[in-house]
Amino acid sequence: MISYLESLLIFTALAIILASSLNLVLGYGGMFSVAHAVFYGVGAYTASLLALHLSNSLVLSILCAIITGGLAGLLLAVPALRVKEEYFVVASLGFQIIASTVFNQWDAVTGGIGGLTGIPPASLFGYEIDSYGAHLVVTSLLAAAVLAIVAALMRSSFGRALRALRDDEQALSSLGRNPTHLRLVTVALSAMIASVAGVLYAYFTSFVNPESFTLDESVMMMVMVIIGGAGTVWGPPLGAAFVTIFPALLSFLKLPSSLLGPVQRLTYGVIMTLLMIYEPAGIVGLLRWVRRRQIILNGINGSNRAAA
Amino acid sequence: MARTAPLLELIGLSKSFGGVKAIDDLSLVIADSGVTSLVGPNGAGKTTLFNLITGFLVPDRGRIMLRGRDITRLPPYKVARAGVARTFQNLRLFPTLTVFENVAVACEASDITLSEKNVSKLVDSTLERVGLLARRDVRVADLSFAEQKFVSLARAIVRPANLLLLDEPAAGLDGRALERFHQIVRSLAAEGRSVLLIEHNLDTVRGISDSVAFLDQGRLIATGTPGEIFAMEELAALYFGDDR
Amino acid sequence: MELLIQLALNGLALGALYALMAVGFALIFGTTKIFHFAHGATFVLAAYTYYAAVSEAGLPVAFALGLCAAVALGFGLACERFVYRPMLRSESASLTIFVASFGLFIAAENAVILVFGSSYHTLESRLSRALQLGPFAISPVGLCAIVASATILGALEFFLARTYTGAALRAMADNPELVRMIGLNRYYYAKVAFAVGSLMVVPAAVLSVYLSGLSPQSGAWITLVAIASTIVGGVGSLYGAALGGIVLGVAQNVGIWRLPASWGEGIAFGVLLLFLLFRPTGLIHVFERR
């Protein structure tokens, strides 16, 4: 039971890293990407190959994954940024499908459908990370670091420009900023962070196969960002926690296991549509609304008391 | 030789939209410093001209030279980096950013990267100049219209751009605000910058311009000092129609 | 070489179906500016309705076709009325509308999985058996797809070029402001665009049940193809969308000439990315009007 809870928390932490990094592209950059699982996968395969053939150093794995993940990000962004707005989603979908095909078919490197197995535990400063507890600590620390980095980034001059880009692209370009360049950097950065999650995933599960990096996974990451609140710092981690923990709660309903997945996704789809109609800022938007209401109610109570 | 090239030279510019000529074989030279007002009736092509110069539109014919360098087909961000700054008629600020952030975004756009401390210093001094330092950390969406106009002005002048294109910067300003605006524009010219502005208020035009260019139906009808232009009967007739 | 031509022929039949989906999507997007991702959900719902009516309820084909058309029309119009229209009224950002559409798509796909399961279904008919044309084989269903697609696209062309409603739709695509100014009700014409676009799904859905079989996931694929076709063909052009659909259908089949069949989908999207890199304006270049 403890290990179940620990693994649930580890997956939540991974989801937080993935959702926060996707938020850079989707929430702040205004680019609708459904290829994020590709970068997760690139990170995971990079770490696995490294650990199987060269070194299981966590630091080295993360550095290499950042490089390969960033390159994969550019591979998506360079063609995809030639079309505007909504069409980015199709380019990213195309990219996801091509990447899935490669993960499945390039047997020599990815091990094909069977994937790569027997990945040794990672080592960090001479310690082996081989217990659930150790994984939980490392993953949580990195998730916290990613949240801090994203928050700092959005306060920096880069984040300022990115928010300005979302507000008015033409005005920004009239100030001498190259919008395409800004988006390119955003996608690459986001891919780098996602690939770090991939490294942690590979070492935690000790095997990787294409199943974990499919279009469905990408869509789930997007659902996390949207439900939590795109373009906010706290929305994506909230959404990530919700999407990871909700199925565990759903399992108490004692539904047949074949129905669990569809029921979950049906719920997400309905929630997404309703949120977009009534509260596009997601859970964070709902929380803000509750707080505003409380302030107003307090205000009314206060003035009533004053009147009495 | 490049030294002698004028700051901005428009050579035979034409642009039409679906058969309607917005700019028609227009040539104009803008001096190194001073204030030039573009006047003319609505639909004369003034804003289209700004969009052509700043790279938002590509002319059908003609060339745009900045200090002897052809900038005709450069994308907007490259034109901006070449030393052209502009404002928009409908302001186009970044509503979710604060006043400070709106201006800061503009001063990081140049090739020279500034440290956050220097950005902060530069932005604050510019905000002081336009009288908005006290509103530094307010979201732009929460400002009054006049305040927003000064943010857009600050955004345009914060960088060391030699050519400033201001699209109806004084419209909607009155009293103290208008006076402040006049003073800022004059001081920009005194710094050796060249200001090209679209203006409808003829008192403003008379008050701050060194020269006036009169546009009608995409053509340059006349150029001269404000005194010369306003003395021309036929231009007044064009501008005011039969109302006068 | 014969194999190549055979593959191209198969691709043409598939491409004809893609073209129908693509043109329906492009019509809706062009006139309403709504990125109707749930267009693929219309496809899945229509196809499963037809499949269930014929194979599980044993209804006559004509009746099943009518039911299928009713479902497609009903779903498309419901999307417009209950999701997009309120969002347009409150001036939602286009990305927000797109996400809502995406949510609808996910919900519909999984509703179908809950009812029918996620396995693969197909229908056999006398028309599925291949006809021998010299060295080549083509099934009557494939031929049907090509003929149906050409007929429907021709009818659409007539509708847009010759009728008052069609002219209003074209005006909406070219200049939405003007349409509002001359007092045309944009919601009425949005409804027409959704009705026509959704009905065009019906032949594609029904024929694909015979031609390639049916699974709930096929909706995602078909939506992708529809949207990708509009890019390959050139955004803003209905002819372009049709042509793009055919190009992708042929690429998907011809691409596996020298590669394993499982690469087909990857190749179709490789074509898309190549277009984005080298010809982002598409096959038919349309001047953007500003």
PDB file of N, CA, C and O in Angstrom, chain A residues 154-181, chain B residues 56 76-77 80-81 84-86 88 92-97 100-102 104-106 108-110 116 119 155 159:
ATOM      1  N   MET A 154       8.924  33.352 -15.903  1.00  0.00           N
ATOM      2  CA  MET A 154       7.824  34.217 -16.312  1.00  0.00           C
ATOM      3  C   MET A 154       7.965  35.621 -15.732  1.00  0.00           C
ATOM      4  O   MET A 154       7.401  36.558 -16.248  1.00  0.00           O
ATOM      5  N   ARG A 155       8.733  35.741 -14.630  1.00  0.00           N
ATOM      6  CA  ARG A 155       8.973  37.082 -14.101  1.00  0.00           C
ATOM      7  C   ARG A 155      10.151  37.752 -14.816  1.00  0.00           C
ATOM      8  O   ARG A 155      10.309  38.958 -14.740  1.00  0.00           O
ATOM      9  N   SER A 156      10.975  36.962 -15.508  1.00  0.00           N
ATOM     10  CA  SER A 156      12.166  37.512 -16.164  1.00  0.00           C
ATOM     11  C   SER A 156      11.784  38.253 -17.443  1.00  0.00           C
ATOM     12  O   SER A 156      10.621  38.298 -17.823  1.00  0.00           O
ATOM     13  N   SER A 157      12.787  38.823 -18.082  1.00  0.00           N
ATOM     14  CA  SER A 157      12.513  39.578 -19.308  1.00  0.00           C
ATOM     15  C   SER A 157      11.973  38.655 -20.398  1.00  0.00           C
ATOM     16  O   SER A 157      11.132  39.043 -21.199  1.00  0.00           O
ATOM     17  N   PHE A 158      12.425  37.395 -20.382  1.00  0.00           N
ATOM     18  CA  PHE A 158      11.913  36.440 -21.370  1.00  0.00           C
ATOM     19  C   PHE A 158      10.418  36.220 -21.180  1.00  0.00           C
ATOM     20  O   PHE A 158       9.630  36.252 -22.134  1.00  0.00           O
ATOM     21  N   GLY A 159      10.020  36.001 -19.933  1.00  0.00           N
ATOM     22  CA  GLY A 159       8.606  35.769 -19.646  1.00  0.00           C
ATOM     23  C   GLY A 159       7.747  36.971 -19.992  1.00  0.00           C
ATOM     24  O   GLY A 159       6.636  36.841 -20.507  1.00  0.00           O
ATOM     25  N   ARG A 160       8.309  38.158 -19.725  1.00  0.00           N
ATOM     26  CA  ARG A 160       7.618  39.388 -20.055  1.00  0.00           C
ATOM     27  C   ARG A 160       7.312  39.443 -21.553  1.00  0.00           C
ATOM     28  O   ARG A 160       6.195  39.705 -21.974  1.00  0.00           O
ATOM     29  N   ALA A 161       8.345  39.146 -22.343  1.00  0.00           N
ATOM     30  CA  ALA A 161       8.176  39.188 -23.797  1.00  0.00           C
ATOM     31  C   ALA A 161       7.163  38.136 -24.243  1.00  0.00           C
ATOM     32  O   ALA A 161       6.336  38.375 -25.127  1.00  0.00           O
ATOM     33  N   LEU A 162       7.207  36.970 -23.605  1.00  0.00           N
ATOM     34  CA  LEU A 162       6.301  35.888 -23.990  1.00  0.00           C
ATOM     35  C   LEU A 162       4.847  36.264 -23.688  1.00  0.00           C
ATOM     36  O   LEU A 162       3.946  36.023 -24.492  1.00  0.00           O
ATOM     37  N   ARG A 163       4.628  36.907 -22.525  1.00  0.00           N
ATOM     38  CA  ARG A 163       3.266  37.329 -22.206  1.00  0.00           C
ATOM     39  C   ARG A 163       2.815  38.436 -23.161  1.00  0.00           C
ATOM     40  O   ARG A 163       1.657  38.497 -23.562  1.00  0.00           O
ATOM     41  N   ALA A 164       3.760  39.316 -23.516  1.00  0.00           N
ATOM     42  CA  ALA A 164       3.435  40.383 -24.466  1.00  0.00           C
ATOM     43  C   ALA A 164       3.063  39.764 -25.818  1.00  0.00           C
ATOM     44  O   ALA A 164       2.125  40.200 -26.482  1.00  0.00           O
ATOM     45  N   LEU A 165       3.776  38.716 -26.192  1.00  0.00           N
ATOM     46  CA  LEU A 165       3.507  38.026 -27.454  1.00  0.00           C
ATOM     47  C   LEU A 165       2.084  37.485 -27.471  1.00  0.00           C
ATOM     48  O   LEU A 165       1.373  37.574 -28.471  1.00  0.00           O
ATOM     49  N   ARG A 166       1.666  36.921 -26.344  1.00  0.00           N
ATOM     50  CA  ARG A 166       0.311  36.370 -26.257  1.00  0.00           C
ATOM     51  C   ARG A 166      -0.728  37.487 -26.369  1.00  0.00           C
ATOM     52  O   ARG A 166      -1.779  37.315 -26.953  1.00  0.00           O
ATOM     53  N   ASP A 167      -0.397  38.663 -25.800  1.00  0.00           N
ATOM     54  CA  ASP A 167      -1.343  39.783 -25.843  1.00  0.00           C
ATOM     55  C   ASP A 167      -1.464  40.373 -27.245  1.00  0.00           C
ATOM     56  O   ASP A 167      -2.560  40.649 -27.720  1.00  0.00           O
ATOM     57  N   ASP A 168      -0.333  40.623 -27.910  1.00  0.00           N
ATOM     58  CA  ASP A 168      -0.377  41.302 -29.203  1.00  0.00           C
ATOM     59  C   ASP A 168       0.927  41.069 -29.967  1.00  0.00           C
ATOM     60  O   ASP A 168       1.921  41.746 -29.734  1.00  0.00           O
ATOM     61  N   GLU A 169       0.879  40.114 -30.874  1.00  0.00           N
ATOM     62  CA  GLU A 169       2.085  39.731 -31.593  1.00  0.00           C
ATOM     63  C   GLU A 169       2.619  40.868 -32.459  1.00  0.00           C
ATOM     64  O   GLU A 169       3.827  41.133 -32.495  1.00  0.00           O
ATOM     65  N   GLN A 170       1.710  41.566 -33.161  1.00  0.00           N
ATOM     66  CA  GLN A 170       2.173  42.620 -34.075  1.00  0.00           C
ATOM     67  C   GLN A 170       2.811  43.765 -33.319  1.00  0.00           C
ATOM     68  O   GLN A 170       3.841  44.296 -33.728  1.00  0.00           O
ATOM     69  N   ALA A 171       2.185  44.141 -32.199  1.00  0.00           N
ATOM     70  CA  ALA A 171       2.762  45.238 -31.420  1.00  0.00           C
ATOM     71  C   ALA A 171       4.159  44.854 -30.952  1.00  0.00           C
ATOM     72  O   ALA A 171       5.085  45.659 -30.994  1.00  0.00           O
ATOM     73  N   LEU A 172       4.327  43.598 -30.554  1.00  0.00           N
ATOM     74  CA  LEU A 172       5.637  43.164 -30.086  1.00  0.00           C
ATOM     75  C   LEU A 172       6.669  43.235 -31.201  1.00  0.00           C
ATOM     76  O   LEU A 172       7.803  43.675 -30.987  1.00  0.00           O
ATOM     77  N   SER A 173       6.270  42.826 -32.402  1.00  0.00           N
ATOM     78  CA  SER A 173       7.249  42.866 -33.487  1.00  0.00           C
ATOM     79  C   SER A 173       7.580  44.307 -33.860  1.00  0.00           C
ATOM     80  O   SER A 173       8.690  44.586 -34.311  1.00  0.00           O
ATOM     81  N   SER A 174       6.641  45.237 -33.630  1.00  0.00           N
ATOM     82  CA  SER A 174       6.950  46.645 -33.930  1.00  0.00           C
ATOM     83  C   SER A 174       7.972  47.199 -32.943  1.00  0.00           C
ATOM     84  O   SER A 174       8.533  48.266 -33.151  1.00  0.00           O
ATOM     85  N   LEU A 175       8.205  46.467 -31.850  1.00  0.00           N
ATOM     86  CA  LEU A 175       9.199  46.917 -30.877  1.00  0.00           C
ATOM     87  C   LEU A 175      10.553  46.262 -31.108  1.00  0.00           C
ATOM     88  O   LEU A 175      11.459  46.385 -30.297  1.00  0.00           O
ATOM     89  N   GLY A 176      10.683  45.503 -32.181  1.00  0.00           N
ATOM     90  CA  GLY A 176      11.974  44.923 -32.521  1.00  0.00           C
ATOM     91  C   GLY A 176      12.177  43.504 -32.055  1.00  0.00           C
ATOM     92  O   GLY A 176      13.264  42.959 -32.135  1.00  0.00           O
ATOM     93  N   ARG A 177      11.112  42.886 -31.537  1.00  0.00           N
ATOM     94  CA  ARG A 177      11.238  41.494 -31.107  1.00  0.00           C
ATOM     95  C   ARG A 177      10.788  40.567 -32.226  1.00  0.00           C
ATOM     96  O   ARG A 177       9.750  40.815 -32.840  1.00  0.00           O
ATOM     97  N   ASN A 178      11.528  39.499 -32.450  1.00  0.00           N
ATOM     98  CA  ASN A 178      11.178  38.540 -33.485  1.00  0.00           C
ATOM     99  C   ASN A 178      10.255  37.470 -32.896  1.00  0.00           C
ATOM    100  O   ASN A 178      10.710  36.613 -32.149  1.00  0.00           O
ATOM    101  N   PRO A 179       8.961  37.500 -33.208  1.00  0.00           N
ATOM    102  CA  PRO A 179       8.012  36.575 -32.585  1.00  0.00           C
ATOM    103  C   PRO A 179       8.358  35.110 -32.843  1.00  0.00           C
ATOM    104  O   PRO A 179       8.239  34.278 -31.942  1.00  0.00           O
ATOM    105  N   THR A 180       8.784  34.810 -34.068  1.00  0.00           N
ATOM    106  CA  THR A 180       9.092  33.418 -34.400  1.00  0.00           C
ATOM    107  C   THR A 180      10.253  32.910 -33.554  1.00  0.00           C
ATOM    108  O   THR A 180      10.237  31.793 -33.045  1.00  0.00           O
ATOM    109  N   HIS A 181      11.256  33.759 -33.395  1.00  0.00           N
ATOM    110  CA  HIS A 181      12.414  33.380 -32.593  1.00  0.00           C
ATOM    111  C   HIS A 181      12.004  33.100 -31.154  1.00  0.00           C
ATOM    112  O   HIS A 181      12.419  32.116 -30.535  1.00  0.00           O
TER     113      HIS A 181
ATOM    114  N   PHE B  56       4.791  46.357 -41.884  1.00  0.00           N
ATOM    115  CA  PHE B  56       3.570  45.574 -41.708  1.00  0.00           C
ATOM    116  C   PHE B  56       2.890  45.326 -43.044  1.00  0.00           C
ATOM    117  O   PHE B  56       2.123  44.377 -43.192  1.00  0.00           O
ATOM    118  N   PRO B  76       8.728  43.530 -39.806  1.00  0.00           N
ATOM    119  CA  PRO B  76       8.588  44.622 -38.844  1.00  0.00           C
ATOM    120  C   PRO B  76       9.686  44.661 -37.780  1.00  0.00           C
ATOM    121  O   PRO B  76      10.190  45.727 -37.450  1.00  0.00           O
ATOM    122  N   TYR B  77      10.074  43.482 -37.256  1.00  0.00           N
ATOM    123  CA  TYR B  77      11.021  43.528 -36.154  1.00  0.00           C
ATOM    124  C   TYR B  77      12.406  44.011 -36.612  1.00  0.00           C
ATOM    125  O   TYR B  77      13.138  44.631 -35.863  1.00  0.00           O
ATOM    126  N   ALA B  80      12.226  47.776 -36.981  1.00  0.00           N
ATOM    127  CA  ALA B  80      12.315  48.377 -35.654  1.00  0.00           C
ATOM    128  C   ALA B  80      13.763  48.421 -35.193  1.00  0.00           C
ATOM    129  O   ALA B  80      14.240  49.417 -34.656  1.00  0.00           O
ATOM    130  N   ARG B  81      14.499  47.330 -35.430  1.00  0.00           N
ATOM    131  CA  ARG B  81      15.900  47.285 -35.000  1.00  0.00           C
ATOM    132  C   ARG B  81      16.768  48.243 -35.789  1.00  0.00           C
ATOM    133  O   ARG B  81      17.825  48.664 -35.326  1.00  0.00           O
ATOM    134  N   VAL B  84      13.555  52.399 -36.199  1.00  0.00           N
ATOM    135  CA  VAL B  84      12.248  53.005 -36.401  1.00  0.00           C
ATOM    136  C   VAL B  84      11.330  52.542 -35.262  1.00  0.00           C
ATOM    137  O   VAL B  84      11.242  51.352 -34.982  1.00  0.00           O
ATOM    138  N   ALA B  85      10.694  53.481 -34.575  1.00  0.00           N
ATOM    139  CA  ALA B  85       9.735  53.108 -33.539  1.00  0.00           C
ATOM    140  C   ALA B  85       8.387  53.705 -33.907  1.00  0.00           C
ATOM    141  O   ALA B  85       8.324  54.732 -34.577  1.00  0.00           O
ATOM    142  N   ARG B  86       7.311  53.074 -33.480  1.00  0.00           N
ATOM    143  CA  ARG B  86       5.991  53.583 -33.851  1.00  0.00           C
ATOM    144  C   ARG B  86       4.982  53.394 -32.730  1.00  0.00           C
ATOM    145  O   ARG B  86       5.168  52.587 -31.825  1.00  0.00           O
ATOM    146  N   PHE B  88       0.520  52.991 -32.339  1.00  0.00           N
ATOM    147  CA  PHE B  88      -0.639  52.614 -33.140  1.00  0.00           C
ATOM    148  C   PHE B  88      -1.820  53.503 -32.782  1.00  0.00           C
ATOM    149  O   PHE B  88      -1.946  53.947 -31.640  1.00  0.00           O
ATOM    150  N   ARG B  92      -2.716  49.407 -29.005  1.00  0.00           N
ATOM    151  CA  ARG B  92      -2.176  48.046 -29.007  1.00  0.00           C
ATOM    152  C   ARG B  92      -1.134  47.838 -27.915  1.00  0.00           C
ATOM    153  O   ARG B  92      -0.025  47.358 -28.165  1.00  0.00           O
ATOM    154  N   LEU B  93      -1.504  48.183 -26.705  1.00  0.00           N
ATOM    155  CA  LEU B  93      -0.646  47.894 -25.553  1.00  0.00           C
ATOM    156  C   LEU B  93      -0.809  46.422 -25.198  1.00  0.00           C
ATOM    157  O   LEU B  93      -1.649  45.734 -25.759  1.00  0.00           O
ATOM    158  N   PHE B  94      -0.017  45.958 -24.240  1.00  0.00           N
ATOM    159  CA  PHE B  94      -0.166  44.589 -23.749  1.00  0.00           C
ATOM    160  C   PHE B  94      -1.004  44.654 -22.478  1.00  0.00           C
ATOM    161  O   PHE B  94      -0.475  44.950 -21.403  1.00  0.00           O
ATOM    162  N   PRO B  95      -2.307  44.394 -22.572  1.00  0.00           N
ATOM    163  CA  PRO B  95      -3.211  44.707 -21.461  1.00  0.00           C
ATOM    164  C   PRO B  95      -2.935  43.932 -20.175  1.00  0.00           C
ATOM    165  O   PRO B  95      -3.225  44.427 -19.098  1.00  0.00           O
ATOM    166  N   THR B  96      -2.376  42.716 -20.279  1.00  0.00           N
ATOM    167  CA  THR B  96      -2.164  41.951 -19.047  1.00  0.00           C
ATOM    168  C   THR B  96      -0.833  42.283 -18.380  1.00  0.00           C
ATOM    169  O   THR B  96      -0.516  41.760 -17.321  1.00  0.00           O
ATOM    170  N   LEU B  97      -0.041  43.158 -19.018  1.00  0.00           N
ATOM    171  CA  LEU B  97       1.243  43.528 -18.426  1.00  0.00           C
ATOM    172  C   LEU B  97       1.107  44.874 -17.698  1.00  0.00           C
ATOM    173  O   LEU B  97       0.230  45.664 -18.011  1.00  0.00           O
ATOM    174  N   PHE B 100       5.175  49.315 -16.293  1.00  0.00           N
ATOM    175  CA  PHE B 100       6.607  49.083 -16.365  1.00  0.00           C
ATOM    176  C   PHE B 100       6.940  47.992 -17.380  1.00  0.00           C
ATOM    177  O   PHE B 100       7.813  48.158 -18.238  1.00  0.00           O
ATOM    178  N   GLU B 101       6.213  46.875 -17.309  1.00  0.00           N
ATOM    179  CA  GLU B 101       6.504  45.744 -18.197  1.00  0.00           C
ATOM    180  C   GLU B 101       6.288  46.102 -19.663  1.00  0.00           C
ATOM    181  O   GLU B 101       7.059  45.694 -20.536  1.00  0.00           O
ATOM    182  N   ASN B 102       5.225  46.863 -19.939  1.00  0.00           N
ATOM    183  CA  ASN B 102       4.956  47.277 -21.308  1.00  0.00           C
ATOM    184  C   ASN B 102       6.146  48.004 -21.913  1.00  0.00           C
ATOM    185  O   ASN B 102       6.517  47.768 -23.057  1.00  0.00           O
ATOM    186  N   ALA B 104       9.275  47.993 -20.625  1.00  0.00           N
ATOM    187  CA  ALA B 104      10.491  47.182 -20.528  1.00  0.00           C
ATOM    188  C   ALA B 104      10.628  46.242 -21.718  1.00  0.00           C
ATOM    189  O   ALA B 104      11.722  46.039 -22.237  1.00  0.00           O
ATOM    190  N   VAL B 105       9.523  45.673 -22.156  1.00  0.00           N
ATOM    191  CA  VAL B 105       9.551  44.773 -23.307  1.00  0.00           C
ATOM    192  C   VAL B 105      10.194  45.478 -24.502  1.00  0.00           C
ATOM    193  O   VAL B 105      10.981  44.896 -25.246  1.00  0.00           O
ATOM    194  N   ALA B 106       9.870  46.781 -24.638  1.00  0.00           N
ATOM    195  CA  ALA B 106      10.385  47.523 -25.789  1.00  0.00           C
ATOM    196  C   ALA B 106      11.875  47.765 -25.692  1.00  0.00           C
ATOM    197  O   ALA B 106      12.573  47.747 -26.700  1.00  0.00           O
ATOM    198  N   GLU B 108      14.183  45.966 -24.370  1.00  0.00           N
ATOM    199  CA  GLU B 108      15.045  44.794 -24.501  1.00  0.00           C
ATOM    200  C   GLU B 108      15.145  44.325 -25.942  1.00  0.00           C
ATOM    201  O   GLU B 108      15.858  43.393 -26.252  1.00  0.00           O
ATOM    202  N   ALA B 109      14.386  44.962 -26.814  1.00  0.00           N
ATOM    203  CA  ALA B 109      14.285  44.445 -28.171  1.00  0.00           C
ATOM    204  C   ALA B 109      15.507  44.765 -29.016  1.00  0.00           C
ATOM    205  O   ALA B 109      15.771  44.111 -29.996  1.00  0.00           O
ATOM    206  N   SER B 110      16.272  45.771 -28.613  1.00  0.00           N
ATOM    207  CA  SER B 110      17.428  46.122 -29.428  1.00  0.00           C
ATOM    208  C   SER B 110      18.497  45.033 -29.332  1.00  0.00           C
ATOM    209  O   SER B 110      18.415  44.136 -28.502  1.00  0.00           O
ATOM    210  N   GLU B 116      19.050  43.738 -16.095  1.00  0.00           N
ATOM    211  CA  GLU B 116      17.727  44.072 -15.564  1.00  0.00           C
ATOM    212  C   GLU B 116      17.765  45.413 -14.825  1.00  0.00           C
ATOM    213  O   GLU B 116      16.817  46.184 -14.869  1.00  0.00           O
ATOM    214  N   VAL B 119      17.755  48.163 -17.436  1.00  0.00           N
ATOM    215  CA  VAL B 119      16.417  48.232 -18.018  1.00  0.00           C
ATOM    216  C   VAL B 119      15.518  49.023 -17.083  1.00  0.00           C
ATOM    217  O   VAL B 119      14.806  49.943 -17.485  1.00  0.00           O
ATOM    218  N   ARG B 155       6.577  53.565 -24.705  1.00  0.00           N
ATOM    219  CA  ARG B 155       7.043  52.337 -25.340  1.00  0.00           C
ATOM    220  C   ARG B 155       7.801  52.653 -26.623  1.00  0.00           C
ATOM    221  O   ARG B 155       8.766  51.975 -26.967  1.00  0.00           O
ATOM    222  N   ARG B 159      13.527  53.240 -26.628  1.00  0.00           N
ATOM    223  CA  ARG B 159      14.720  52.813 -27.364  1.00  0.00           C
ATOM    224  C   ARG B 159      15.323  54.009 -28.099  1.00  0.00           C
ATOM    225  O   ARG B 159      14.608  54.955 -28.422  1.00  0.00           O
TER     226      ARG B 159
END
